[in-house]
Coordinates of C-alpha atoms in Angstrom, one line a residue:
X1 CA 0.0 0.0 0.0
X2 CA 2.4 2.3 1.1
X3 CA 5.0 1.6 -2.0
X4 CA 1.9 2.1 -4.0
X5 CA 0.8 5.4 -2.8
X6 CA 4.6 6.7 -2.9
X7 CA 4.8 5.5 -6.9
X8 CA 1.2 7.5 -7.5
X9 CA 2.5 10.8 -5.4
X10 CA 5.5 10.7 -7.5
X11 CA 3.9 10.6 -10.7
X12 CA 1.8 13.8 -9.3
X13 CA 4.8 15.5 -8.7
X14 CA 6.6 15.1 -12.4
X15 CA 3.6 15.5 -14.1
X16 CA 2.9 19.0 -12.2
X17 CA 6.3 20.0 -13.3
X18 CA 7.7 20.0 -10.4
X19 CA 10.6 17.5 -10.7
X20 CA 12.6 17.1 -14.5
X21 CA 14.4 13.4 -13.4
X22 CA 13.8 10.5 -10.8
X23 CA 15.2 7.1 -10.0
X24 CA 13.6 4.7 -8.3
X25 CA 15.4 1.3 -6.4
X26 CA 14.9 -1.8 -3.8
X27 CA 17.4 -2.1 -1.6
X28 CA 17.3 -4.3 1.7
X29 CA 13.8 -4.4 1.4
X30 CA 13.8 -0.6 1.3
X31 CA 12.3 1.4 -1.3
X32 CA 14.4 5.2 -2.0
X33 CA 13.5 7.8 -4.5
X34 CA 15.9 10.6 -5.7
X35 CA 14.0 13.6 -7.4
X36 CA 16.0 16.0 -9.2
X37 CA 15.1 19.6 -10.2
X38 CA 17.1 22.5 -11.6
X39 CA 17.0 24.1 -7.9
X40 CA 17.5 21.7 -5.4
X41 CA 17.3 17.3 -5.1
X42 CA 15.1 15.5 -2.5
X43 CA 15.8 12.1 -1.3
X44 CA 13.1 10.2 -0.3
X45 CA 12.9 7.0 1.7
X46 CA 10.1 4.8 2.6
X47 CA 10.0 3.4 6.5
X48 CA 8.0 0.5 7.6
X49 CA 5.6 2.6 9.3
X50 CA 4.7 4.0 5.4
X51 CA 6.3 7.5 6.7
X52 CA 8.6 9.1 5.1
X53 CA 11.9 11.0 5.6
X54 CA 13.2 13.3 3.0
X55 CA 16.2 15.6 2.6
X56 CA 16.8 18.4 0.5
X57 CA 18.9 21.7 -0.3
X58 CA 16.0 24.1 0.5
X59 CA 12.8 25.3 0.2
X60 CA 10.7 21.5 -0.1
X61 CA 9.7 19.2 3.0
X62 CA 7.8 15.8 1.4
X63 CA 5.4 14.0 3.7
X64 CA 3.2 11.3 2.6
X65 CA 0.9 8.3 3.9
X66 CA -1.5 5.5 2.0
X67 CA -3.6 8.6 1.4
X68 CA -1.8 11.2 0.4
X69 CA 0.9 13.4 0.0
X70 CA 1.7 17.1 0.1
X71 CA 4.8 19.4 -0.6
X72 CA 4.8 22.3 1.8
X73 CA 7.6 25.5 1.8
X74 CA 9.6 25.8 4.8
X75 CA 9.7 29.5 5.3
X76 CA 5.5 29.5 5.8
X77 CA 5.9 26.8 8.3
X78 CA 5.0 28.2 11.6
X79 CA 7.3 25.6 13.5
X80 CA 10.2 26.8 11.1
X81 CA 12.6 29.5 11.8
X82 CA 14.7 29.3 8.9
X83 CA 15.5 33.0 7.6
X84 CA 13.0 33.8 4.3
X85 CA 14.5 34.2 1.1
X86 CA 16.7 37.3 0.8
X87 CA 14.1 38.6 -2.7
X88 CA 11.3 38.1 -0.5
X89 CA 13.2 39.9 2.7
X90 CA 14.3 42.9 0.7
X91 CA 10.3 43.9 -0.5
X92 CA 8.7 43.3 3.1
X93 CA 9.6 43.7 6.5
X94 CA 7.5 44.1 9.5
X95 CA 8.0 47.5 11.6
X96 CA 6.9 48.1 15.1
X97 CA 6.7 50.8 17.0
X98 CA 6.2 50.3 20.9
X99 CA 5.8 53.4 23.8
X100 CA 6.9 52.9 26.7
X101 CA 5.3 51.7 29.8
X102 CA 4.4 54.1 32.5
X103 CA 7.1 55.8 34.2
X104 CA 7.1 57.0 38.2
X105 CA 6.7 60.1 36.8
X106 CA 4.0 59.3 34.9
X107 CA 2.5 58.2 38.1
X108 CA 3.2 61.2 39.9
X109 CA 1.5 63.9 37.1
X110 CA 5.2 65.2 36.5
X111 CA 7.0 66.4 33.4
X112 CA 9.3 64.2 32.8
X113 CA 10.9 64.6 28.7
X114 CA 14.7 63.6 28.8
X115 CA 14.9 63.2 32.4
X116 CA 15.7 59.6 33.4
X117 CA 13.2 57.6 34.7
X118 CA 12.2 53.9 35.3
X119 CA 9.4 52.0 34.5
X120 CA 6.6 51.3 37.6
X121 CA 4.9 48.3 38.5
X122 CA 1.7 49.1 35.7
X123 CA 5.2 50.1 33.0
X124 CA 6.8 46.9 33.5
X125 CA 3.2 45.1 33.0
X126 CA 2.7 47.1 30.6
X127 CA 5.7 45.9 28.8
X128 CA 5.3 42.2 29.1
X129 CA 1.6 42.8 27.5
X130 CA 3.2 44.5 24.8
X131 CA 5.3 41.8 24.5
X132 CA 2.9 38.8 24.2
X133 CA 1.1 40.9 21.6
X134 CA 4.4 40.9 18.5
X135 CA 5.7 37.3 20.5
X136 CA 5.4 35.7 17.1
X137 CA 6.5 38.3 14.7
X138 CA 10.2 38.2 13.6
X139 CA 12.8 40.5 15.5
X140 CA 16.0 41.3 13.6
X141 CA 17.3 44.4 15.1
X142 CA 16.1 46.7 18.4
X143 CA 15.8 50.8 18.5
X144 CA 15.3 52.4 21.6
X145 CA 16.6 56.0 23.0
X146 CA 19.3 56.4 25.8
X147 CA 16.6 56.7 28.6
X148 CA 16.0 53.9 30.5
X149 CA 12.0 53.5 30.7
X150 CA 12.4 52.8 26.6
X151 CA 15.1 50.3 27.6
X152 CA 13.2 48.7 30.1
X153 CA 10.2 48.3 27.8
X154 CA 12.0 46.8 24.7
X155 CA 13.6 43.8 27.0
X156 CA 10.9 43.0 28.8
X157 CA 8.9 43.1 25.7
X158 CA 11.1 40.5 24.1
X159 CA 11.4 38.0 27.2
X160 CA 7.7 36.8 25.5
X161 CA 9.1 36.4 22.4
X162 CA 8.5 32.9 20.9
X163 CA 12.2 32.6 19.2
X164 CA 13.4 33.2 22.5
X165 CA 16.8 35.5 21.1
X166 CA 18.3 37.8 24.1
X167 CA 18.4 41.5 23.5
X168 CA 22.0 42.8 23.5
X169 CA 22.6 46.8 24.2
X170 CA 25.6 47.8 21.9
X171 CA 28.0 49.4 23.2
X172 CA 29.5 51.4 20.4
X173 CA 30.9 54.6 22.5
X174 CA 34.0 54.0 22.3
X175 CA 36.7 51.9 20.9
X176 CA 37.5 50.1 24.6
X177 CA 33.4 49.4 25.4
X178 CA 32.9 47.7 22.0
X179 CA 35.9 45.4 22.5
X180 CA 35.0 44.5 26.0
X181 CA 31.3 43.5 25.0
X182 CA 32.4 41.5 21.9
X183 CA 30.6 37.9 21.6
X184 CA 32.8 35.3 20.8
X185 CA 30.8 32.7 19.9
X186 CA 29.5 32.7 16.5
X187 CA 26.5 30.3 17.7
X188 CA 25.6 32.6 21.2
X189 CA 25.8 35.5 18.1
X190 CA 23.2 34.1 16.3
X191 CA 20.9 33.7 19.3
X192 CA 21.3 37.5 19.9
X193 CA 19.3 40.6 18.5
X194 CA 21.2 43.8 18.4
X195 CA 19.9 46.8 20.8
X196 CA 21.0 50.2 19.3
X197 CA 20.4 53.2 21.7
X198 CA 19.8 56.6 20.8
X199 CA 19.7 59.7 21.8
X200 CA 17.7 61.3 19.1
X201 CA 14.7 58.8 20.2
X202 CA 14.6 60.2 23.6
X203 CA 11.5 62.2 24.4
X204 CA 11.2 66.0 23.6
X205 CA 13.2 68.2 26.2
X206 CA 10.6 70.2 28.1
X207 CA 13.2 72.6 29.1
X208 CA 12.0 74.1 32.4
X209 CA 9.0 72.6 32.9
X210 CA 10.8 69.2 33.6
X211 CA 10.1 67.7 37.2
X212 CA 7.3 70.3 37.7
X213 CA 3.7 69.1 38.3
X214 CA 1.5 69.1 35.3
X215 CA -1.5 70.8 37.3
X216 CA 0.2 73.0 39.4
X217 CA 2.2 74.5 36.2
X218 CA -1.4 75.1 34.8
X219 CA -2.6 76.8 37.5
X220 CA 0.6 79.1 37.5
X221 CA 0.6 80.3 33.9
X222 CA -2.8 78.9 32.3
X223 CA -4.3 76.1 30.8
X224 CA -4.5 77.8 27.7
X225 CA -0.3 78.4 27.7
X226 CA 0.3 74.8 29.2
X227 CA -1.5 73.4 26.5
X228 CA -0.4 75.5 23.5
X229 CA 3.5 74.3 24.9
X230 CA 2.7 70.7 25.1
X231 CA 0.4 70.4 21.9
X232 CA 1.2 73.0 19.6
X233 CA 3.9 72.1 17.1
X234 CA 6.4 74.6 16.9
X235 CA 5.9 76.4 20.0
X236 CA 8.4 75.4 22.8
X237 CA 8.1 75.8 26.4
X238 CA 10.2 77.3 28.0
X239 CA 14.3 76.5 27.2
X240 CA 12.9 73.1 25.8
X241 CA 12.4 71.9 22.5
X242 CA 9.1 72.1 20.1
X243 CA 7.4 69.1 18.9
X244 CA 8.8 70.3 15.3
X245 CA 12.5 70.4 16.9
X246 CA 12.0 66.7 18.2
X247 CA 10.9 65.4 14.9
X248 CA 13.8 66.9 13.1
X249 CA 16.1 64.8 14.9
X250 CA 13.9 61.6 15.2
X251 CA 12.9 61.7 11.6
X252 CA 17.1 62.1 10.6
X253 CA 17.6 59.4 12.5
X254 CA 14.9 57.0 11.2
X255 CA 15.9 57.7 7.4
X256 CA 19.6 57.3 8.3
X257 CA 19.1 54.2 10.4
X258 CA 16.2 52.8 10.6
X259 CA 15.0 52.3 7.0
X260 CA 17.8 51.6 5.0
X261 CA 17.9 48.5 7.7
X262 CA 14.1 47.7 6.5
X263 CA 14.7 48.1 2.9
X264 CA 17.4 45.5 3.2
X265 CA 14.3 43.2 4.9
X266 CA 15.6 43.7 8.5
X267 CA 12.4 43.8 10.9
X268 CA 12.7 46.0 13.0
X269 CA 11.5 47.2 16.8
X270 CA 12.0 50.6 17.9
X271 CA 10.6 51.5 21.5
X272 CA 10.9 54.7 22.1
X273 CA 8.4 58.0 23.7
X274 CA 5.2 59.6 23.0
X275 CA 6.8 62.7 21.3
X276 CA 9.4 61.1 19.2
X277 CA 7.1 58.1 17.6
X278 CA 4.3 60.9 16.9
X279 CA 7.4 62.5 15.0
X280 CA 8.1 58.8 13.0
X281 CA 4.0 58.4 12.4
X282 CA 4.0 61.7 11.2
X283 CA 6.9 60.7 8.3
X284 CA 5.6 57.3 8.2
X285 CA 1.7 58.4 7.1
X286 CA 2.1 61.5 5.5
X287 CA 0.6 63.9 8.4
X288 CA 0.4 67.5 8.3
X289 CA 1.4 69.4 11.5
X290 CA -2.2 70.2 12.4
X291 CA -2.8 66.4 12.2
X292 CA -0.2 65.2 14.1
X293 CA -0.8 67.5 17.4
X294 CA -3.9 65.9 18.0
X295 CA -2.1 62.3 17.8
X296 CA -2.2 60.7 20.7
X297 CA -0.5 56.8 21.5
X298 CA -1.3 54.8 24.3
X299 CA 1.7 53.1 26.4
X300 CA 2.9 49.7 25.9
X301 CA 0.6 49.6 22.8
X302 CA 2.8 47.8 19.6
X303 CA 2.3 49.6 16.9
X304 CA 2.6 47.2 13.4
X305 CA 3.9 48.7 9.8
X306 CA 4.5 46.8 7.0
X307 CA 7.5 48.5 4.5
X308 CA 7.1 47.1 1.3
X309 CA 9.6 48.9 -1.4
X310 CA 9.8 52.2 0.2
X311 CA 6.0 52.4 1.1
X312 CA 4.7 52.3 4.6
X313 CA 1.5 50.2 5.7
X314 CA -0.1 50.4 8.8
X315 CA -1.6 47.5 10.3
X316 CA -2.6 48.7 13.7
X317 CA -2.0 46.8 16.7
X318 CA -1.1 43.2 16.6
X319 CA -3.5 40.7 18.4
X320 CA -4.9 43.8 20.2
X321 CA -7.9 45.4 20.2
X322 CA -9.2 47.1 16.7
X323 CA -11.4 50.0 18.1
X324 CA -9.6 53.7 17.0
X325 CA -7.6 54.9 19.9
X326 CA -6.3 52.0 21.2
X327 CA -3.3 51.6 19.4
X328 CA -3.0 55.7 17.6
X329 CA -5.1 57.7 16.0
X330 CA -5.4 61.1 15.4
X331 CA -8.4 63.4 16.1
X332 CA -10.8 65.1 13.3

């Protein structure tokens, strides 16, 4: 039964196309196939049990009973982690954009822009949420800024994720730092995902307002002032920087960094702050400064793209709720 079935699913297979040249043999009682195409030869052997085993260059896994038989591609195989082919890498790769957690400042109602602050209890929940949520889409390389709530967010994000790589910070400052965190082990390497940190993804500086309470500055010089320095675009408060002055450095950084890495098929994760992803959406879907004031993203909501030569595609927020606001969106 079994020899039978493997002599019909081969005759499927050439007449499809799929194979130019075959040779079939009894040895030991054992009955092998060899199937030969211009891309790549599969060797096939039947086992008592009428399973089979199977070998090949790339790209084909056989499997086959009394019943049937079925050729399936490796790289859609959602067991398989085998990197996709580099024409299909370099025309899609995913992109996802993560806020961080909340900080103690957060939790206290305080400005906090470039000052450094970790991640509280809810932050660091926060993160691991975010985390389940992109668990099974692939990771190649890791954005964050220098400030440590961002940090915090994009590793505990990835301790959910299903490949299981560890997030390494590089350490690129000087000559001396990036010798004394070199890997050494080509297969500990491969089992690694590079964390780039930088500055220019750090939150916009809120100059003098930094550390002060949001509602008691309010009730000092206005509601109408607070708000027109925290949601206007090119007005900044005091000694700070303007939500235009924070995009002009995120957005250099992203088209310097970040997307040549995508267009090469790199997916890439960047965590980073409220201000300085608004800036990146704003690039990434074409808004005009009026739109993007009124943009407002949750924290420890993933944030999915899609590049595809050049072009960016949102795809909202993966295995998360679908209902506007969740994720971003901007006000009418």
């Amino acid at each position: 039964m079994a020899a039978t079935a493997f002599q019909q699913a081969t005759g499927t297979l050439l007449s499809h196309g799929y194979f130019i040249n075959y040779g079939f043999q009894l040895e030991n009682g054992k009955q092998s196939l060899r199937l030969i195409s211009n891309g790549f030869r599969v060797d096939i052997g039947i086992l008592r049990t009428g399973s089979y085993r199977s070998s090949g260059r790339k790209c084909i896994v056989a499997q086959a009973s009394t019943s049937q038989f079925s050729v399936l591609n490796q790289a859609s195989s959602p067991s398989n982690d085998t990197t996709i082919d580099s024409s299909k890498k370099s025309k899609e790769a995913a992109l996802i954009l993560i806020r961080h957690g909340e900080s103690l400042w957060n939790e206290k109602n305080l400005f906090t822009g470039c000052v450094d602050v970790p991640l509280t209890t809810k932050g660091v929940e926060e993160a691991i949420e975010a985390g389940k949520r992109i668990s099974n889409i692939p990771i190649d390389v890791i954005h964050t800024s220098a400030l440590i709530r961002a940090q915090m967010t994009a590793m505990l994000a990835m301790t959910q994720h299903r490949r299981k790589k560890v997030p390494i910070i590089m350490h690129n400052e000087s000559e001396q730092a990036k010798s004394w965190s070199q890997i050494f082990s080509e297969e500990t390497d491969k089992q690694c995902i590079p964390v780039v940190t930088a500055w220019q993804l750090n939150e916009r500086m809120y100059g003098e307002l930094q550390g002060l309470n949001k509602q008691e500055t309010a009730d000092r010089y206005g509601k109408e002032q607070v708000h027109e320095w925290r949601r206007s675009y090119d007005i900044p408060p005091p000694n700070g920087e303007s939500l235009e002055m924070c995009a002009q450095r995120a957005v250099a950084y992203f088209k310097e960094h970040i997307e040549p890495q995508l267009l090469s098929g790199k997916n890439v994760m960047i965590a980073a702050h409220g201000n300085s992803l608004r800036s990146i959406i704003m690039y990434l879907d074409k808004l005009t400064s009026e739109e993007v004031i009124s943009l407002e993203l949750s924290t420890g909501i993933p944030m999915l793209y899609i590049s595809q030569e050049g072009k960016f595609i949102r795809r909202g927020s993966p295995a998360g709720p679908s209902e506007a606001g969740v994720y971003a969106y901007t006000k009418v």
